[in-house]
Tab-separated table of C-alpha atoms in Angstrom:
chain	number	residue	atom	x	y	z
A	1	UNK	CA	11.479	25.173	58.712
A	2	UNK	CA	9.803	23.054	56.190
A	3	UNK	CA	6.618	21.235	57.416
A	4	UNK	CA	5.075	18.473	55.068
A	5	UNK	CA	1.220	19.229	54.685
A	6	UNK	CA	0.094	15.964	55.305
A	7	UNK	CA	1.577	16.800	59.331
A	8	UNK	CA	0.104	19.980	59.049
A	9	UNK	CA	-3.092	18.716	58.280
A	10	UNK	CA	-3.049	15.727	60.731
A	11	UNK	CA	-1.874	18.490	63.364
A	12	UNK	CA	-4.747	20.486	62.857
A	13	UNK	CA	-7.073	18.051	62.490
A	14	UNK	CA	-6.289	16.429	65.729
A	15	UNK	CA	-6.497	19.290	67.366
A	16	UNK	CA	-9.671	20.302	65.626
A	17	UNK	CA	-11.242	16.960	67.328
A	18	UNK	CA	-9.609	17.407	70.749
A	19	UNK	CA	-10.996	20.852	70.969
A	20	UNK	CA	-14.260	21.069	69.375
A	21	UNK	CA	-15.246	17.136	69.463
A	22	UNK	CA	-17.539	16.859	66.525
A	23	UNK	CA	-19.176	13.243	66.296
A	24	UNK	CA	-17.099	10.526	64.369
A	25	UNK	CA	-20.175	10.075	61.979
A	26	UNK	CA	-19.339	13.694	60.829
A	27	UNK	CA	-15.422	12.962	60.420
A	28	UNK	CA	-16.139	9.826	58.326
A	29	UNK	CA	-18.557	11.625	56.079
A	30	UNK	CA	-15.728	14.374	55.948
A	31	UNK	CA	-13.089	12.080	55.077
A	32	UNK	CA	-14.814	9.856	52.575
A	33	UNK	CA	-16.506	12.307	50.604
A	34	UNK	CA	-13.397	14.195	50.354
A	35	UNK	CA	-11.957	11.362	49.314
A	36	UNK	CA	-14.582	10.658	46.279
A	37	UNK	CA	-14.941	13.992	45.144
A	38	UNK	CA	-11.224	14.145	44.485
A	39	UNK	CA	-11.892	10.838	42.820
A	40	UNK	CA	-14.440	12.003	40.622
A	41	UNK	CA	-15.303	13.632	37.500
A	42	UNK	CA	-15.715	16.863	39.127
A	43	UNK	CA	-12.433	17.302	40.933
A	44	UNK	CA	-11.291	19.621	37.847
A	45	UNK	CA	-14.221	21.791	38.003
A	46	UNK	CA	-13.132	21.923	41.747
A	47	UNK	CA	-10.153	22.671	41.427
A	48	UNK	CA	-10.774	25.197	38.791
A	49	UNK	CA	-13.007	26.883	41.407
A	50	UNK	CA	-10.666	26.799	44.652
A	51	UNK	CA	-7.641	28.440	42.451
């Protein structure tokens, strides 16, 4: 069974917030520095370092 990882990730994330109900300010933060960092100048060096 194939799962796309954008539903894996939404499935664990909702569950993540259902279960361990961090504050929305944290999410948002989460989410929209994620969001920049893969944006920016540094997402190679980043992704040199995860692989």
């Amino acid at each position: 069974m194939d799962v796309p990882l954008w539903l894996a990730l939404l499935c664990v994330g909702v569950l993540g917030v259902k279960l361990i109900r961090p504050p929305w300010w944290l999410i948002a933060v989460l989410l929209l520095g994620g969001y920049l960092i893969a944006a920016s100048l540094l997402a190679p060096v980043i992704n040199s370092l995860v692989k």
